[in-house]
Every structure is written in C-alpha cells, then in structure tokens.
mmCIF file of N, CA, C and O in Angstrom:
data_model
loop_
_atom_site.group_PDB
_atom_site.id
_atom_site.type_symbol
_atom_site.label_atom_id
_atom_site.label_comp_id
_atom_site.label_asym_id
_atom_site.label_seq_id
_atom_site.Cartn_x
_atom_site.Cartn_y
_atom_site.Cartn_z
ATOM 1 N N GLN A 3 109.465 95.995 74.899
ATOM 2 C CA GLN A 3 110.684 95.535 74.274
ATOM 3 C C GLN A 3 111.514 94.679 75.238
ATOM 4 O O GLN A 3 112.025 93.646 74.851
ATOM 5 N N TRP A 4 111.636 95.102 76.483
ATOM 6 C CA TRP A 4 112.464 94.338 77.418
ATOM 7 C C TRP A 4 111.881 92.958 77.689
ATOM 8 O O TRP A 4 112.617 92.002 77.912
ATOM 9 N N GLU A 5 110.581 92.845 77.642
ATOM 10 C CA GLU A 5 109.956 91.540 77.848
ATOM 11 C C GLU A 5 110.346 90.578 76.728
ATOM 12 O O GLU A 5 110.717 89.432 76.982
ATOM 13 N N SER A 6 110.316 91.037 75.497
ATOM 14 C CA SER A 6 110.699 90.168 74.376
ATOM 15 C C SER A 6 112.185 89.849 74.414
ATOM 16 O O SER A 6 112.592 88.728 74.086
ATOM 17 N N GLU A 7 113.011 90.798 74.817
ATOM 18 C CA GLU A 7 114.450 90.540 74.947
ATOM 19 C C GLU A 7 114.711 89.490 76.021
ATOM 20 O O GLU A 7 115.568 88.617 75.853
ATOM 21 N N THR A 8 113.969 89.565 77.104
ATOM 22 C CA THR A 8 114.122 88.585 78.177
ATOM 23 C C THR A 8 113.752 87.194 77.691
ATOM 24 O O THR A 8 114.468 86.217 77.960
ATOM 25 N N LYS A 9 112.644 87.097 76.963
ATOM 26 C CA LYS A 9 112.226 85.796 76.434
ATOM 27 C C LYS A 9 113.263 85.232 75.473
ATOM 28 O O LYS A 9 113.480 84.023 75.414
ATOM 29 N N GLU A 10 113.914 86.102 74.733
ATOM 30 C CA GLU A 10 114.927 85.668 73.768
ATOM 31 C C GLU A 10 116.223 85.238 74.451
ATOM 32 O O GLU A 10 116.784 84.200 74.148
ATOM 33 N N TRP A 11 116.722 86.064 75.396
ATOM 34 C CA TRP A 11 118.050 85.853 75.967
ATOM 35 C C TRP A 11 118.065 85.141 77.309
ATOM 36 O O TRP A 11 119.100 84.616 77.716
ATOM 37 N N ALA A 12 116.936 85.137 78.006
ATOM 38 C CA ALA A 12 116.875 84.481 79.316
ATOM 39 C C ALA A 12 115.517 83.792 79.478
ATOM 40 O O ALA A 12 114.742 84.124 80.374
ATOM 41 N N PRO A 13 115.224 82.838 78.620
ATOM 42 C CA PRO A 13 113.886 82.237 78.617
ATOM 43 C C PRO A 13 113.520 81.493 79.903
ATOM 44 O O PRO A 13 112.336 81.296 80.171
ATOM 45 N N ASP A 14 114.498 81.101 80.696
ATOM 46 C CA ASP A 14 114.211 80.366 81.925
ATOM 47 C C ASP A 14 113.971 81.271 83.125
ATOM 48 O O ASP A 14 113.624 80.794 84.203
ATOM 49 N N MET A 15 114.173 82.564 82.943
ATOM 50 C CA MET A 15 113.943 83.495 84.052
ATOM 51 C C MET A 15 112.446 83.794 84.171
ATOM 52 O O MET A 15 111.755 83.968 83.178
ATOM 53 N N ASN A 16 111.985 83.868 85.392
ATOM 54 C CA ASN A 16 110.610 84.278 85.646
ATOM 55 C C ASN A 16 110.599 85.804 85.695
ATOM 56 O O ASN A 16 111.092 86.408 86.641
ATOM 57 N N ALA A 17 110.072 86.419 84.648
ATOM 58 C CA ALA A 17 110.018 87.880 84.553
ATOM 59 C C ALA A 17 108.584 88.353 84.731
ATOM 60 O O ALA A 17 107.649 87.760 84.205
ATOM 61 N N VAL A 18 108.421 89.438 85.475
ATOM 62 C CA VAL A 18 107.127 90.058 85.684
ATOM 63 C C VAL A 18 107.185 91.463 85.111
ATOM 64 O O VAL A 18 108.103 92.227 85.416
ATOM 65 N N VAL A 19 106.221 91.789 84.253
ATOM 66 C CA VAL A 19 106.092 93.149 83.740
ATOM 67 C C VAL A 19 105.148 93.875 84.685
ATOM 68 O O VAL A 19 103.971 93.544 84.788
ATOM 69 N N TYR A 20 105.702 94.846 85.398
ATOM 70 C CA TYR A 20 104.979 95.525 86.471
ATOM 71 C C TYR A 20 104.569 96.922 86.006
ATOM 72 O O TYR A 20 105.348 97.867 86.057
ATOM 73 N N HIS A 21 103.335 97.021 85.514
ATOM 74 C CA HIS A 21 102.794 98.310 85.094
ATOM 75 C C HIS A 21 101.281 98.217 85.074
ATOM 76 O O HIS A 21 100.708 97.224 85.494
ATOM 77 N N GLY A 22 100.638 99.260 84.610
ATOM 78 C CA GLY A 22 99.183 99.273 84.560
ATOM 79 C C GLY A 22 98.600 100.140 85.659
ATOM 80 O O GLY A 22 99.299 100.909 86.320
ATOM 81 N N SER A 23 97.303 100.002 85.859
ATOM 82 C CA SER A 23 96.602 100.784 86.884
ATOM 83 C C SER A 23 97.046 100.343 88.280
ATOM 84 O O SER A 23 97.681 99.291 88.449
ATOM 85 N N ALA A 24 96.672 101.136 89.270
ATOM 86 C CA ALA A 24 96.993 100.783 90.655
ATOM 87 C C ALA A 24 96.403 99.428 91.018
ATOM 88 O O ALA A 24 97.057 98.615 91.689
ATOM 89 N N ASP A 25 95.189 99.162 90.562
ATOM 90 C CA ASP A 25 94.554 97.862 90.838
ATOM 91 C C ASP A 25 95.307 96.726 90.165
ATOM 92 O O ASP A 25 95.488 95.654 90.752
ATOM 93 N N ALA A 26 95.758 96.943 88.923
ATOM 94 C CA ALA A 26 96.503 95.910 88.199
ATOM 95 C C ALA A 26 97.831 95.632 88.887
ATOM 96 O O ALA A 26 98.233 94.469 89.040
ATOM 97 N N ARG A 27 98.508 96.678 89.351
ATOM 98 C CA ARG A 27 99.788 96.485 90.040
ATOM 99 C C ARG A 27 99.576 95.799 91.384
ATOM 100 O O ARG A 27 100.372 94.940 91.778
ATOM 101 N N ASP A 28 98.515 96.143 92.080
ATOM 102 C CA ASP A 28 98.195 95.485 93.348
ATOM 103 C C ASP A 28 97.944 93.994 93.120
ATOM 104 O O ASP A 28 98.396 93.150 93.901
ATOM 105 N N PHE A 29 97.234 93.671 92.043
ATOM 106 C CA PHE A 29 96.988 92.269 91.687
ATOM 107 C C PHE A 29 98.319 91.547 91.456
ATOM 108 O O PHE A 29 98.503 90.409 91.922
ATOM 109 N N LEU A 30 99.248 92.195 90.754
ATOM 110 C CA LEU A 30 100.555 91.574 90.502
ATOM 111 C C LEU A 30 101.309 91.343 91.802
ATOM 112 O O LEU A 30 101.914 90.279 91.993
ATOM 113 N N VAL A 31 101.275 92.311 92.706
ATOM 114 C CA VAL A 31 101.973 92.145 93.988
ATOM 115 C C VAL A 31 101.379 90.962 94.744
ATOM 116 O O VAL A 31 102.108 90.118 95.271
ATOM 117 N N LYS A 32 100.076 90.869 94.775
ATOM 118 C CA LYS A 32 99.416 89.803 95.537
ATOM 119 C C LYS A 32 99.574 88.423 94.903
ATOM 120 O O LYS A 32 99.617 87.420 95.604
ATOM 121 N N ASN A 33 99.675 88.367 93.562
ATOM 122 C CA ASN A 33 99.665 87.070 92.886
ATOM 123 C C ASN A 33 100.971 86.660 92.214
ATOM 124 O O ASN A 33 101.179 85.466 91.975
ATOM 125 N N GLU A 34 101.824 87.612 91.906
ATOM 126 C CA GLU A 34 103.046 87.285 91.169
ATOM 127 C C GLU A 34 104.337 87.594 91.921
ATOM 128 O O GLU A 34 105.397 87.151 91.518
ATOM 129 N N PHE A 35 104.263 88.347 92.984
ATOM 130 C CA PHE A 35 105.479 88.718 93.705
ATOM 131 C C PHE A 35 105.932 87.634 94.677
ATOM 132 O O PHE A 35 107.097 87.263 94.697
ATOM 133 N N TYR A 36 105.013 87.171 95.498
ATOM 134 C CA TYR A 36 105.387 86.302 96.613
ATOM 135 C C TYR A 36 104.741 84.928 96.509
ATOM 136 O O TYR A 36 103.685 84.767 95.931
ATOM 137 N N TYR A 37 105.385 83.963 97.099
ATOM 138 C CA TYR A 37 104.863 82.595 97.147
ATOM 139 C C TYR A 37 103.607 82.564 98.006
ATOM 140 O O TYR A 37 103.482 83.317 98.967
ATOM 141 N N THR A 38 102.683 81.695 97.654
ATOM 142 C CA THR A 38 101.451 81.550 98.425
ATOM 143 C C THR A 38 101.335 80.110 98.903
ATOM 144 O O THR A 38 102.064 79.221 98.440
ATOM 145 N N ASP A 39 100.386 79.890 99.803
ATOM 146 C CA ASP A 39 100.204 78.529 100.311
ATOM 147 C C ASP A 39 99.569 77.613 99.279
ATOM 148 O O ASP A 39 99.368 76.436 99.526
ATOM 149 N N GLN A 40 99.294 78.143 98.104
ATOM 150 C CA GLN A 40 98.818 77.306 97.006
ATOM 151 C C GLN A 40 99.950 76.419 96.483
ATOM 152 O O GLN A 40 99.722 75.314 96.016
ATOM 153 N N PHE A 41 101.186 76.926 96.573
ATOM 154 C CA PHE A 41 102.336 76.205 96.029
ATOM 155 C C PHE A 41 103.351 75.790 97.081
ATOM 156 O O PHE A 41 104.199 74.945 96.825
ATOM 157 N N GLU A 42 103.302 76.405 98.228
ATOM 158 C CA GLU A 42 104.213 76.093 99.330
ATOM 159 C C GLU A 42 103.362 75.852 100.572
ATOM 160 O O GLU A 42 102.198 76.222 100.613
ATOM 161 N N SER A 43 103.978 75.284 101.595
ATOM 162 C CA SER A 43 103.236 75.162 102.842
ATOM 163 C C SER A 43 102.918 76.571 103.350
ATOM 164 O O SER A 43 103.617 77.530 103.017
ATOM 165 N N LYS A 44 101.877 76.678 104.114
ATOM 166 C CA LYS A 44 101.468 77.995 104.619
ATOM 167 C C LYS A 44 102.602 78.642 105.409
ATOM 168 O O LYS A 44 102.869 79.829 105.263
ATOM 169 N N GLU A 45 103.281 77.848 106.210
ATOM 170 C CA GLU A 45 104.391 78.361 107.021
ATOM 171 C C GLU A 45 105.545 78.843 106.137
ATOM 172 O O GLU A 45 106.104 79.911 106.360
ATOM 173 N N THR A 46 105.899 78.052 105.134
ATOM 174 C CA THR A 46 106.988 78.426 104.227
ATOM 175 C C THR A 46 106.626 79.679 103.445
ATOM 176 O O THR A 46 107.447 80.601 103.322
ATOM 177 N N ALA A 47 105.410 79.751 102.911
ATOM 178 C CA ALA A 47 104.970 80.918 102.148
ATOM 179 C C ALA A 47 105.011 82.174 103.016
ATOM 180 O O ALA A 47 105.475 83.233 102.567
ATOM 181 N N LYS A 48 104.566 82.053 104.239
ATOM 182 C CA LYS A 48 104.566 83.187 105.159
ATOM 183 C C LYS A 48 105.993 83.639 105.466
ATOM 184 O O LYS A 48 106.289 84.836 105.484
ATOM 185 N N ASP A 49 106.885 82.690 105.676
ATOM 186 C CA ASP A 49 108.277 83.002 105.960
ATOM 187 C C ASP A 49 108.956 83.672 104.764
ATOM 188 O O ASP A 49 109.684 84.649 104.925
ATOM 189 N N LEU A 50 108.709 83.153 103.564
ATOM 190 C CA LEU A 50 109.305 83.744 102.361
ATOM 191 C C LEU A 50 108.801 85.167 102.143
ATOM 192 O O LEU A 50 109.574 86.059 101.780
ATOM 193 N N LYS A 51 107.522 85.389 102.377
ATOM 194 C CA LYS A 51 106.977 86.731 102.208
ATOM 195 C C LYS A 51 107.538 87.677 103.259
ATOM 196 O O LYS A 51 107.880 88.824 102.960
ATOM 197 N N ARG A 52 107.652 87.207 104.473
ATOM 198 C CA ARG A 52 108.215 88.033 105.543
ATOM 199 C C ARG A 52 109.635 88.466 105.215
ATOM 200 O O ARG A 52 110.047 89.581 105.508
ATOM 201 N N LYS A 53 110.365 87.579 104.549
ATOM 202 C CA LYS A 53 111.741 87.884 104.139
ATOM 203 C C LYS A 53 111.795 88.617 102.799
ATOM 204 O O LYS A 53 112.865 88.915 102.299
ATOM 205 N N HIS A 54 110.626 88.876 102.217
ATOM 206 C CA HIS A 54 110.505 89.554 100.919
ATOM 207 C C HIS A 54 111.250 88.820 99.810
ATOM 208 O O HIS A 54 111.890 89.426 98.951
ATOM 209 N N ILE A 55 111.149 87.495 99.835
ATOM 210 C CA ILE A 55 111.734 86.669 98.773
ATOM 211 C C ILE A 55 110.674 86.485 97.701
ATOM 212 O O ILE A 55 109.589 85.991 97.966
ATOM 213 N N THR A 56 110.994 86.912 96.491
ATOM 214 C CA THR A 56 110.012 86.921 95.410
ATOM 215 C C THR A 56 110.059 85.648 94.572
ATOM 216 O O THR A 56 111.051 84.931 94.559
ATOM 217 N N LYS A 57 108.952 85.433 93.843
ATOM 218 C CA LYS A 57 108.875 84.307 92.901
ATOM 219 C C LYS A 57 109.626 84.622 91.611
ATOM 220 O O LYS A 57 110.027 83.721 90.901
ATOM 221 N N PHE A 58 109.765 85.875 91.296
ATOM 222 C CA PHE A 58 110.378 86.259 90.025
ATOM 223 C C PHE A 58 111.864 86.548 90.181
ATOM 224 O O PHE A 58 112.340 86.846 91.272
ATOM 225 N N GLN A 59 112.574 86.452 89.063
ATOM 226 C CA GLN A 59 113.989 86.814 89.042
ATOM 227 C C GLN A 59 114.215 88.179 88.384
ATOM 228 O O GLN A 59 115.270 88.774 88.526
ATOM 229 N N LEU A 60 113.217 88.645 87.644
ATOM 230 C CA LEU A 60 113.360 89.898 86.899
ATOM 231 C C LEU A 60 112.043 90.656 86.926
ATOM 232 O O LEU A 60 110.989 90.088 86.635
ATOM 233 N N LEU A 61 112.116 91.919 87.286
ATOM 234 C CA LEU A 61 110.941 92.786 87.268
ATOM 235 C C LEU A 61 111.195 93.898 86.254
ATOM 236 O O LEU A 61 112.189 94.605 86.341
ATOM 237 N N ILE A 62 110.295 94.013 85.302
ATOM 238 C CA ILE A 62 110.408 95.047 84.272
ATOM 239 C C ILE A 62 109.341 96.090 84.562
ATOM 240 O O ILE A 62 108.159 95.765 84.673
ATOM 241 N N THR A 63 109.763 97.338 84.694
ATOM 242 C CA THR A 63 108.815 98.410 84.987
ATOM 243 C C THR A 63 109.301 99.713 84.377
ATOM 244 O O THR A 63 110.286 99.735 83.650
ATOM 245 N N THR A 64 108.618 100.795 84.700
ATOM 246 C CA THR A 64 108.961 102.111 84.162
ATOM 247 C C THR A 64 109.340 103.056 85.296
ATOM 248 O O THR A 64 109.044 102.794 86.477
ATOM 249 N N TYR A 65 109.948 104.172 84.931
ATOM 250 C CA TYR A 65 110.271 105.191 85.924
ATOM 251 C C TYR A 65 109.006 105.676 86.639
ATOM 252 O O TYR A 65 109.010 105.880 87.846
ATOM 253 N N GLU A 66 107.957 105.849 85.875
ATOM 254 C CA GLU A 66 106.717 106.364 86.442
ATOM 255 C C GLU A 66 106.155 105.426 87.509
ATOM 256 O O GLU A 66 105.675 105.873 88.558
ATOM 257 N N VAL A 67 106.218 104.130 87.253
ATOM 258 C CA VAL A 67 105.723 103.162 88.232
ATOM 259 C C VAL A 67 106.635 103.128 89.455
ATOM 260 O O VAL A 67 106.158 103.009 90.594
ATOM 261 N N VAL A 68 107.930 103.265 89.263
ATOM 262 C CA VAL A 68 108.847 103.330 90.408
ATOM 263 C C VAL A 68 108.445 104.492 91.305
ATOM 264 O O VAL A 68 108.377 104.351 92.530
ATOM 265 N N LEU A 69 108.163 105.644 90.703
ATOM 266 C CA LEU A 69 107.771 106.808 91.493
ATOM 267 C C LEU A 69 106.474 106.552 92.264
ATOM 268 O O LEU A 69 106.333 106.990 93.403
ATOM 269 N N LYS A 70 105.543 105.853 91.649
ATOM 270 C CA LYS A 70 104.260 105.576 92.302
ATOM 271 C C LYS A 70 104.378 104.500 93.379
ATOM 272 O O LYS A 70 103.684 104.558 94.392
ATOM 273 N N ASP A 71 105.241 103.494 93.165
ATOM 274 C CA ASP A 71 105.266 102.310 94.027
ATOM 275 C C ASP A 71 106.612 102.067 94.702
ATOM 276 O O ASP A 71 106.953 100.929 95.017
ATOM 277 N N VAL A 72 107.357 103.118 94.955
ATOM 278 C CA VAL A 72 108.668 102.922 95.583
ATOM 279 C C VAL A 72 108.525 102.247 96.940
ATOM 280 O O VAL A 72 109.391 101.468 97.347
ATOM 281 N N ASN A 73 107.414 102.474 97.640
ATOM 282 C CA ASN A 73 107.222 101.820 98.942
ATOM 283 C C ASN A 73 107.100 100.305 98.797
ATOM 284 O O ASN A 73 107.535 99.555 99.660
ATOM 285 N N VAL A 74 106.532 99.828 97.698
ATOM 286 C CA VAL A 74 106.426 98.385 97.435
ATOM 287 C C VAL A 74 107.788 97.835 97.013
ATOM 288 O O VAL A 74 108.248 96.813 97.521
ATOM 289 N N LEU A 75 108.433 98.536 96.102
ATOM 290 C CA LEU A 75 109.693 98.046 95.537
ATOM 291 C C LEU A 75 110.853 98.120 96.528
ATOM 292 O O LEU A 75 111.779 97.314 96.448
ATOM 293 N N SER A 76 110.801 99.046 97.449
ATOM 294 C CA SER A 76 111.905 99.193 98.403
ATOM 295 C C SER A 76 111.861 98.155 99.529
ATOM 296 O O SER A 76 112.786 98.075 100.330
ATOM 297 N N LYS A 77 110.824 97.326 99.570
ATOM 298 C CA LYS A 77 110.765 96.250 100.562
ATOM 299 C C LYS A 77 111.607 95.044 100.157
ATOM 300 O O LYS A 77 111.890 94.183 100.977
ATOM 301 N N ILE A 78 111.994 95.002 98.900
ATOM 302 C CA ILE A 78 112.726 93.858 98.362
ATOM 303 C C ILE A 78 114.215 94.172 98.345
ATOM 304 O O ILE A 78 114.615 95.259 97.946
ATOM 305 N N GLN A 79 115.042 93.224 98.784
ATOM 306 C CA GLN A 79 116.493 93.379 98.674
ATOM 307 C C GLN A 79 116.885 92.867 97.289
ATOM 308 O O GLN A 79 116.967 91.664 97.060
ATOM 309 N N TRP A 80 117.100 93.780 96.363
ATOM 310 C CA TRP A 80 117.399 93.440 94.974
ATOM 311 C C TRP A 80 118.861 93.052 94.821
ATOM 312 O O TRP A 80 119.738 93.610 95.477
ATOM 313 N N LYS A 81 119.120 92.093 93.960
ATOM 314 C CA LYS A 81 120.511 91.768 93.625
ATOM 315 C C LYS A 81 121.090 92.877 92.759
ATOM 316 O O LYS A 81 122.228 93.279 92.942
ATOM 317 N N ALA A 82 120.277 93.338 91.800
ATOM 318 C CA ALA A 82 120.751 94.389 90.897
ATOM 319 C C ALA A 82 119.609 95.310 90.525
ATOM 320 O O ALA A 82 118.469 94.885 90.419
ATOM 321 N N LEU A 83 119.946 96.556 90.341
ATOM 322 C CA LEU A 83 119.029 97.539 89.795
ATOM 323 C C LEU A 83 119.640 97.980 88.474
ATOM 324 O O LEU A 83 120.735 98.543 88.452
ATOM 325 N N ILE A 84 118.978 97.660 87.388
ATOM 326 C CA ILE A 84 119.489 97.983 86.055
ATOM 327 C C ILE A 84 118.591 99.059 85.470
ATOM 328 O O ILE A 84 117.381 98.855 85.342
ATOM 329 N N VAL A 85 119.181 100.195 85.148
ATOM 330 C CA VAL A 85 118.408 101.350 84.711
ATOM 331 C C VAL A 85 118.716 101.648 83.250
ATOM 332 O O VAL A 85 119.851 101.966 82.894
ATOM 333 N N ASP A 86 117.681 101.522 82.420
ATOM 334 C CA ASP A 86 117.793 101.906 81.019
ATOM 335 C C ASP A 86 117.538 103.414 80.923
ATOM 336 O O ASP A 86 116.792 103.969 81.716
ATOM 337 N N GLU A 87 118.154 104.036 79.964
ATOM 338 C CA GLU A 87 118.007 105.481 79.777
ATOM 339 C C GLU A 87 118.375 106.230 81.058
ATOM 340 O O GLU A 87 117.634 107.097 81.540
ATOM 341 N N ALA A 88 119.528 105.919 81.602
ATOM 342 C CA ALA A 88 119.968 106.488 82.876
ATOM 343 C C ALA A 88 120.221 107.988 82.792
ATOM 344 O O ALA A 88 120.393 108.635 83.821
ATOM 345 N N HIS A 89 120.217 108.549 81.598
ATOM 346 C CA HIS A 89 120.382 109.998 81.484
ATOM 347 C C HIS A 89 119.276 110.744 82.237
ATOM 348 O O HIS A 89 119.457 111.897 82.609
ATOM 349 N N ARG A 90 118.179 110.063 82.516
ATOM 350 C CA ARG A 90 117.091 110.684 83.286
ATOM 351 C C ARG A 90 117.483 110.889 84.745
ATOM 352 O O ARG A 90 116.764 111.531 85.497
ATOM 353 N N LEU A 91 118.622 110.345 85.146
ATOM 354 C CA LEU A 91 119.064 110.457 86.537
ATOM 355 C C LEU A 91 120.142 111.523 86.730
ATOM 356 O O LEU A 91 120.804 111.556 87.757
ATOM 357 N N LYS A 92 120.335 112.387 85.760
ATOM 358 C CA LYS A 92 121.381 113.404 85.855
ATOM 359 C C LYS A 92 121.176 114.351 87.027
ATOM 360 O O LYS A 92 122.129 114.796 87.633
ATOM 361 N N ASN A 93 119.948 114.669 87.330
ATOM 362 C CA ASN A 93 119.656 115.587 88.419
ATOM 363 C C ASN A 93 119.578 114.802 89.727
ATOM 364 O O ASN A 93 118.585 114.133 89.998
ATOM 365 N N ILE A 94 120.631 114.905 90.538
ATOM 366 C CA ILE A 94 120.671 114.122 91.778
ATOM 367 C C ILE A 94 119.669 114.623 92.824
ATOM 368 O O ILE A 94 119.461 113.975 93.835
ATOM 369 N N LYS A 95 119.052 115.755 92.570
ATOM 370 C CA LYS A 95 118.040 116.269 93.491
ATOM 371 C C LYS A 95 116.626 115.910 93.049
ATOM 372 O O LYS A 95 115.658 116.277 93.705
ATOM 373 N N SER A 96 116.505 115.162 91.956
ATOM 374 C CA SER A 96 115.187 114.797 91.459
ATOM 375 C C SER A 96 114.551 113.736 92.360
ATOM 376 O O SER A 96 115.237 112.974 93.038
ATOM 377 N N ARG A 97 113.245 113.677 92.341
ATOM 378 C CA ARG A 97 112.529 112.673 93.132
ATOM 379 C C ARG A 97 112.896 111.269 92.661
ATOM 380 O O ARG A 97 113.069 110.351 93.471
ATOM 381 N N LEU A 98 113.013 111.083 91.346
ATOM 382 C CA LEU A 98 113.356 109.774 90.806
ATOM 383 C C LEU A 98 114.701 109.301 91.343
ATOM 384 O O LEU A 98 114.839 108.166 91.792
ATOM 385 N N PHE A 99 115.688 110.179 91.327
ATOM 386 C CA PHE A 99 117.014 109.830 91.832
ATOM 387 C C PHE A 99 116.929 109.437 93.304
ATOM 388 O O PHE A 99 117.461 108.405 93.720
ATOM 389 N N GLU A 100 116.228 110.253 94.087
ATOM 390 C CA GLU A 100 116.078 109.975 95.515
ATOM 391 C C GLU A 100 115.348 108.657 95.758
ATOM 392 O O GLU A 100 115.742 107.867 96.613
ATOM 393 N N ASP A 101 114.273 108.425 95.009
ATOM 394 C CA ASP A 101 113.508 107.191 95.190
ATOM 395 C C ASP A 101 114.335 105.962 94.833
ATOM 396 O O ASP A 101 114.286 104.944 95.525
ATOM 397 N N LEU A 102 115.109 106.039 93.768
ATOM 398 C CA LEU A 102 115.944 104.892 93.387
ATOM 399 C C LEU A 102 117.040 104.639 94.419
ATOM 400 O O LEU A 102 117.428 103.493 94.633
ATOM 401 N N LEU A 103 117.506 105.697 95.072
ATOM 402 C CA LEU A 103 118.491 105.511 96.145
ATOM 403 C C LEU A 103 117.896 104.726 97.313
ATOM 404 O O LEU A 103 118.612 104.027 98.023
ATOM 405 N N SER A 104 116.594 104.837 97.511
ATOM 406 C CA SER A 104 115.959 104.159 98.643
ATOM 407 C C SER A 104 115.680 102.679 98.371
ATOM 408 O O SER A 104 115.262 101.967 99.273
ATOM 409 N N VAL A 105 115.905 102.233 97.145
ATOM 410 C CA VAL A 105 115.657 100.833 96.796
ATOM 411 C C VAL A 105 116.919 100.028 97.140
ATOM 412 O O VAL A 105 117.969 100.236 96.544
ATOM 413 N N PRO A 106 116.823 99.110 98.104
ATOM 414 C CA PRO A 106 118.007 98.346 98.503
ATOM 415 C C PRO A 106 118.452 97.389 97.392
ATOM 416 O O PRO A 106 117.638 96.693 96.797
ATOM 417 N N ARG A 107 119.741 97.392 97.101
ATOM 418 C CA ARG A 107 120.278 96.524 96.044
ATOM 419 C C ARG A 107 121.744 96.269 96.306
ATOM 420 O O ARG A 107 122.410 97.053 96.977
ATOM 421 N N ASP A 108 122.234 95.163 95.740
ATOM 422 C CA ASP A 108 123.648 94.842 95.878
ATOM 423 C C ASP A 108 124.503 95.685 94.940
ATOM 424 O O ASP A 108 125.600 96.075 95.277
ATOM 425 N N PHE A 109 123.986 95.943 93.724
ATOM 426 C CA PHE A 109 124.690 96.831 92.807
ATOM 427 C C PHE A 109 123.728 97.446 91.819
ATOM 428 O O PHE A 109 122.577 97.042 91.706
ATOM 429 N N CYS A 110 124.227 98.455 91.135
ATOM 430 C CA CYS A 110 123.400 99.195 90.176
ATOM 431 C C CYS A 110 124.164 99.298 88.862
ATOM 432 O O CYS A 110 125.373 99.555 88.853
ATOM 433 N N LEU A 111 123.468 99.110 87.764
ATOM 434 C CA LEU A 111 124.052 99.226 86.428
ATOM 435 C C LEU A 111 123.260 100.269 85.675
ATOM 436 O O LEU A 111 122.047 100.164 85.526
ATOM 437 N N LEU A 112 123.955 101.312 85.239
ATOM 438 C CA LEU A 112 123.286 102.389 84.500
ATOM 439 C C LEU A 112 123.627 102.304 83.028
ATOM 440 O O LEU A 112 124.687 101.930 82.645
#
C-alpha cells in the first residue's frame, strides 16, 4: 500500500521497497542503496558509499525486516523515521523499540 501511495503523492521520489529473503535484501543493498561506478566515477561512488549517502529518498519496509537488518539500516543517517502503526512501540523494553532507537535520524514521526 505505501508503495502505491508514494507513486500517487510523490512520483518523483526514488522509493525502494525493502523486504523479501535475506538474499533479496542483500541484492537491494548492493544494487539499490548506494551509487556505483556504473553511474558515478569510481572515486565519487566510493566516497558516497563511505558517507552512507543513498540513491533513494524513501525506504519502505516492515518491522520484521527492521529487526533482521537493523545493522544495515543503522549505518544510514536518516532525515526522518516514519513509523506506521506505532502502537507496536508501546513497550519501551521491546527489541523493536530498542532497535529503532539505534537508527540515527533527524526526527521521528509516529
């Protein structure tokens, strides 16, 4: 649903739907997260990746994937973390709550 909403309301944003098997998510990280020397100079691509600057403006995922891949997602300095169904975060001692706290962001919208 969020993918279709994005296409409707923000068609110019590069959105990545991040889910699937571990292999599928690894493929997305390698091919859709960071710039490569296919499109940028090798030096520029390497610098952008080192700074964790992504090609996308919006990442759509699930709580379950966040729990599995928090180490990947926490490398990125996010502008915003927007959480749908935030009632799942009521327990501040839950792993999900703790993992989301470890994701660097400028602000959070619940």
